[in-house]
Tab-separated table of C-alpha atoms in Angstrom:
chain	number	residue	atom	x	y	z
A	1	GLY	CA	19.386	-14.973	1.797
A	2	GLU	CA	16.877	-12.780	2.423
A	3	ASN	CA	13.855	-13.717	4.602
A	4	VAL	CA	11.188	-11.464	5.432
A	5	GLU	CA	9.165	-11.832	8.768
A	6	GLN	CA	5.121	-10.596	9.459
A	7	HIS	CA	3.467	-10.167	12.500
A	8	PRO	CA	0.197	-10.559	13.198
A	9	SER	CA	-0.561	-12.609	9.889
A	10	THR	CA	-4.780	-11.096	10.992
A	11	LEU	CA	-5.491	-8.311	12.738
A	12	SER	CA	-9.323	-6.746	13.412
A	13	VAL	CA	-9.654	-3.563	15.099
A	14	GLN	CA	-12.346	-0.860	15.608
A	15	GLU	CA	-13.285	1.979	13.235
A	16	GLY	CA	-10.728	4.539	14.365
A	17	ASP	CA	-8.395	2.561	16.493
A	18	SER	CA	-4.497	2.368	14.991
A	19	ALA	CA	-3.284	-0.785	13.799
A	20	VAL	CA	0.421	-1.623	13.709
A	21	ILE	CA	2.053	-4.371	11.539
A	22	LYS	CA	5.361	-5.298	11.997
A	23	CYS	CA	8.383	-7.010	9.995
A	24	THR	CA	11.907	-8.257	10.735
A	25	TYR	CA	14.612	-8.299	7.318
A	26	SER	CA	17.789	-10.764	8.135
A	27	ASP	CA	20.076	-9.102	5.326
A	28	SER	CA	21.686	-5.888	6.837
A	29	ALA	CA	22.522	-4.394	3.195
A	30	SER	CA	18.684	-4.302	2.777
A	31	ASN	CA	17.772	-0.210	2.572
A	32	TYR	CA	14.662	0.050	0.940
A	33	PHE	CA	11.305	-0.994	2.601
A	34	PRO	CA	8.083	-0.886	0.632
A	35	TRP	CA	4.958	-1.641	1.596
A	36	TYR	CA	1.734	-2.816	-0.358
A	37	LYS	CA	-2.190	-2.857	0.165
A	38	GLN	CA	-3.808	-5.609	-1.631
A	39	GLU	CA	-7.881	-5.219	-1.934
A	40	LEU	CA	-9.806	-8.549	-2.530
A	41	GLY	CA	-9.241	-9.320	-6.254
A	42	LYS	CA	-6.882	-6.756	-7.596
A	43	ARG	CA	-3.274	-5.667	-7.420
A	44	PRO	CA	-1.013	-5.079	-4.616
A	45	GLN	CA	-1.401	-1.232	-4.199
A	46	LEU	CA	2.488	0.277	-3.478
A	47	ILE	CA	0.771	2.846	-0.365
A	48	ILE	CA	4.705	4.141	1.700
A	49	ASP	CA	7.972	2.992	1.450
A	50	ILE	CA	11.288	4.487	3.635
A	51	ARG	CA	14.769	3.876	3.046
A	52	SER	CA	17.337	3.131	4.944
A	53	ASN	CA	18.887	6.789	5.736
A	54	VAL	CA	15.422	7.851	7.393
A	55	GLY	CA	14.016	6.326	10.290
A	56	GLU	CA	10.582	7.738	10.144
A	57	LYS	CA	7.735	8.477	6.805
A	58	LYS	CA	4.511	9.726	7.199
A	59	ASP	CA	1.628	9.808	4.883
A	60	GLN	CA	-1.613	11.415	6.121
A	61	ARG	CA	-2.549	8.469	8.245
A	62	ILE	CA	0.023	6.132	7.696
A	63	ALA	CA	3.468	5.869	8.546
A	64	VAL	CA	6.495	3.711	8.377
A	65	THR	CA	9.151	3.309	11.376
A	66	LEU	CA	12.812	1.944	10.380
A	67	ASN	CA	15.061	0.418	13.318
A	68	LYS	CA	17.579	-0.449	11.001
A	69	THR	CA	20.057	-1.392	14.636
A	70	ALA	CA	17.113	-4.217	15.673
A	71	LYS	CA	16.509	-4.994	11.618
A	72	HIS	CA	12.966	-3.936	11.991
A	73	PHE	CA	10.253	-1.923	10.177
A	74	SER	CA	6.599	-1.373	11.048
A	75	LEU	CA	3.367	-0.042	9.459
A	76	HIS	CA	1.087	2.670	11.879
A	77	ILE	CA	-1.922	3.133	10.786
A	78	THR	CA	-4.091	5.660	12.678
A	79	GLU	CA	-7.902	6.689	13.210
A	80	THR	CA	-8.446	3.797	10.792
A	81	GLN	CA	-11.659	2.964	8.030
A	82	PRO	CA	-13.544	0.729	7.075
A	83	GLU	CA	-11.997	0.786	3.361
A	84	ASP	CA	-8.724	-0.082	5.091
A	85	SER	CA	-9.537	-3.687	5.151
A	86	ALA	CA	-7.402	-5.547	3.178
A	87	VAL	CA	-3.829	-6.967	3.139
A	88	TYR	CA	-1.041	-5.562	3.448
A	89	PHE	CA	2.567	-7.069	2.423
A	90	CYS	CA	5.775	-5.694	3.548
A	91	ALA	CA	8.647	-6.530	1.533
A	92	ALA	CA	12.703	-5.919	1.679
A	93	HIS	CA	14.492	-4.837	-1.158
A	94	ASN	CA	17.837	-7.181	-0.524
A	95	GLN	CA	20.771	-7.094	-2.062
A	96	GLY	CA	20.864	-9.346	-5.282
A	97	GLY	CA	18.337	-6.390	-6.806
A	98	LYS	CA	14.947	-8.270	-5.717
A	99	LEU	CA	12.018	-7.372	-3.315
A	100	ILE	CA	11.266	-10.112	-0.493
A	101	PHE	CA	8.138	-10.188	0.754
A	102	GLY	CA	6.495	-10.817	3.882
A	103	GLN	CA	3.450	-13.767	4.782
A	104	GLY	CA	1.241	-10.453	4.616
A	105	THR	CA	-1.231	-9.139	7.257
A	106	GLU	CA	-4.905	-9.100	7.011
A	107	LEU	CA	-6.744	-6.443	8.163
A	108	SER	CA	-10.212	-6.253	9.045
A	109	VAL	CA	-11.531	-2.719	10.369
A	110	LYS	CA	-14.835	-3.334	11.842
A	111	PRO	CA	-17.534	-0.030	12.265
B	1	SER	CA	3.426	5.298	-12.403
B	2	ALA	CA	3.380	3.382	-15.614
B	3	VAL	CA	0.303	1.980	-17.041
B	4	ILE	CA	1.188	-1.845	-17.210
B	5	SER	CA	-1.591	-4.312	-18.524
B	6	GLN	CA	-1.814	-7.956	-18.740
B	7	LYS	CA	-3.818	-9.971	-20.778
B	8	PRO	CA	-4.978	-12.783	-20.397
B	9	SER	CA	-7.144	-11.493	-17.039
B	10	ARG	CA	-8.239	-14.714	-15.790
B	11	ASP	CA	-8.600	-18.387	-17.710
B	12	ILE	CA	-9.271	-21.705	-16.924
B	13	CYS	CA	-7.063	-24.340	-18.644
B	14	GLN	CA	-7.061	-27.932	-18.278
B	15	ARG	CA	-3.869	-29.783	-17.140
B	16	GLY	CA	-0.985	-30.386	-19.530
B	17	THR	CA	-1.888	-27.632	-21.461
B	18	SER	CA	-0.042	-23.949	-21.594
B	19	LEU	CA	-0.740	-20.928	-21.165
B	20	THR	CA	1.023	-17.747	-22.305
B	21	ILE	CA	0.516	-14.483	-20.253
B	22	GLN	CA	1.534	-11.154	-21.920
B	23	CYS	CA	2.722	-8.119	-20.078
B	24	GLN	CA	2.341	-4.635	-21.826
B	25	VAL	CA	4.243	-1.871	-20.261
B	26	ASP	CA	3.213	2.210	-21.702
B	27	SER	CA	7.061	2.790	-21.197
B	28	GLN	CA	10.193	1.299	-21.364
B	29	VAL	CA	11.362	-1.405	-18.722
B	30	THR	CA	15.088	-1.972	-17.895
B	31	MET	CA	13.847	-5.343	-15.657
B	32	MET	CA	11.039	-6.964	-15.888
B	33	PHE	CA	9.939	-9.162	-12.299
B	34	TRP	CA	7.240	-11.854	-12.676
B	35	TYR	CA	6.113	-13.194	-9.429
B	36	ARG	CA	2.985	-15.748	-8.394
B	37	GLN	CA	0.590	-15.506	-5.788
B	38	GLN	CA	-0.899	-18.337	-4.446
B	39	PRO	CA	-4.349	-18.491	-2.721
B	40	GLY	CA	-3.697	-16.445	0.483
B	41	GLN	CA	-0.439	-16.974	0.094
B	42	SER	CA	2.473	-13.840	-0.477
B	43	LEU	CA	4.071	-12.966	-3.444
B	44	THR	CA	7.283	-15.566	-4.638
B	45	LEU	CA	9.182	-14.343	-7.178
B	46	ILE	CA	9.374	-16.363	-10.429
B	47	ALA	CA	12.115	-15.073	-12.200
B	48	THR	CA	13.656	-11.553	-13.651
B	49	ALA	CA	14.387	-10.449	-17.309
B	50	ASN	CA	17.258	-8.067	-17.342
B	51	GLN	CA	17.297	-6.060	-20.316
B	52	GLY	CA	19.226	-7.290	-23.363
B	53	SER	CA	20.428	-10.437	-21.450
B	54	GLU	CA	18.039	-14.201	-20.221
B	55	ALA	CA	15.679	-14.601	-17.243
B	56	THR	CA	17.287	-15.535	-14.149
B	57	TYR	CA	15.246	-17.825	-12.347
B	58	GLU	CA	14.120	-18.197	-8.603
B	59	SER	CA	14.932	-21.309	-6.469
B	60	GLY	CA	12.278	-24.068	-7.239
B	61	PHE	CA	11.250	-22.843	-11.044
B	62	VAL	CA	13.027	-23.392	-14.092
B	63	ILE	CA	12.885	-22.093	-17.684
B	64	ASP	CA	11.097	-25.299	-18.962
B	65	LYS	CA	8.145	-24.850	-16.907
B	66	PHE	CA	8.305	-20.844	-16.763
B	67	PRO	CA	10.010	-19.947	-20.448
B	68	ILE	CA	9.632	-16.153	-20.505
B	69	SER	CA	10.755	-13.611	-23.569
B	70	ARG	CA	11.009	-9.878	-23.822
B	71	PRO	CA	10.994	-9.198	-27.848
B	72	ASN	CA	11.319	-5.668	-26.993
B	73	LEU	CA	11.470	-2.807	-24.568
B	74	THR	CA	8.181	-2.471	-23.213
B	75	PHE	CA	6.120	-6.194	-23.750
B	76	SER	CA	7.097	-9.554	-22.059
B	77	THR	CA	5.479	-12.828	-21.766
B	78	LEU	CA	5.621	-15.603	-18.969
B	79	THR	CA	4.252	-19.149	-20.133
B	80	VAL	CA	3.232	-21.523	-17.460
B	81	SER	CA	3.723	-25.104	-19.522
B	82	ASN	CA	2.243	-28.852	-18.732
B	83	MET	CA	0.146	-27.635	-16.390
B	84	SER	CA	-0.817	-28.887	-13.406
B	85	PRO	CA	-4.145	-27.825	-10.406
B	86	GLU	CA	-0.546	-26.608	-8.464
B	87	ASP	CA	0.030	-24.221	-11.407
B	88	SER	CA	-3.819	-22.679	-9.885
B	89	SER	CA	-2.308	-18.872	-9.032
B	90	ILE	CA	-2.624	-15.115	-10.032
B	91	TYR	CA	0.587	-14.524	-12.026
B	92	LEU	CA	1.961	-10.572	-11.733
B	93	CYS	CA	4.431	-8.458	-13.417
B	94	SER	CA	6.241	-6.223	-12.033
B	95	PRO	CA	8.022	-4.007	-14.145
B	96	ILE	CA	11.456	-1.377	-13.736
B	97	THR	CA	10.799	1.852	-16.054
B	98	GLN	CA	13.406	4.011	-16.995
B	99	GLY	CA	13.864	6.723	-15.184
B	100	ARG	CA	12.339	5.169	-11.841
B	101	GLY	CA	14.633	3.258	-8.543
B	102	ALA	CA	15.550	-0.021	-9.200
B	103	ASP	CA	13.776	-0.868	-6.399
B	104	THR	CA	10.216	0.951	-6.407
B	105	GLN	CA	8.089	-1.448	-7.843
B	106	TYR	CA	4.276	-1.619	-9.214
B	107	PHE	CA	2.031	-4.540	-10.742
B	108	GLY	CA	0.329	-5.452	-13.590
B	109	PRO	CA	-3.485	-6.605	-12.391
B	110	GLY	CA	-2.666	-10.478	-12.832
B	111	THR	CA	-3.868	-12.765	-14.051
B	112	ARG	CA	-5.901	-15.867	-12.138
B	113	LEU	CA	-5.241	-19.381	-13.565
B	114	THR	CA	-7.097	-21.630	-12.717
B	115	VAL	CA	-5.913	-24.982	-13.448
B	116	LEU	CA	-8.392	-28.344	-13.618
């Protein structure tokens, strides 16, 4: 079945720096890749997603890139702010119609 | 996105008892996913409840332990039966609503369960 690997598990950056989180997936038929942000004690929130017919998508300070050949996708956050501190999850939508989640990245943005 | 609510928001239960978690959505649901998130972990899919059919369970989860009901198109329940401390987790529902793509998923606020 689908397997999603996410790296790094923790990431600490200075405010204003960029943060990059990477994920790989195993099912070449996967065609939808969302990213979720989960703040402490709250539900996961969908922050950006990308479909397999697009290589890159940007929304203000957040961008996602997809390399279908290599089966990996990445989240890029520029000009990080302390409120970006959270756990981020990538996911891949597999052939069975289910979202398979990565293990999560705990991002800490230090002021 | 749809408004999703869950009850209870949290509970502390004794070993061997059962808890039913409710998920209410303000629009019609075509597919309901139930997830578990153990402390410090990622989200694990428990089961998928399609409209008009029985729920299908992921490997490691069985109907006797996690029965699911869908009495109508906007409401679903997940029961955690015969609980043990290992069941302490956050349980989240995630509905696919009519008019949305079959892959765009939002989550309910979650039910934080502690089993003593």
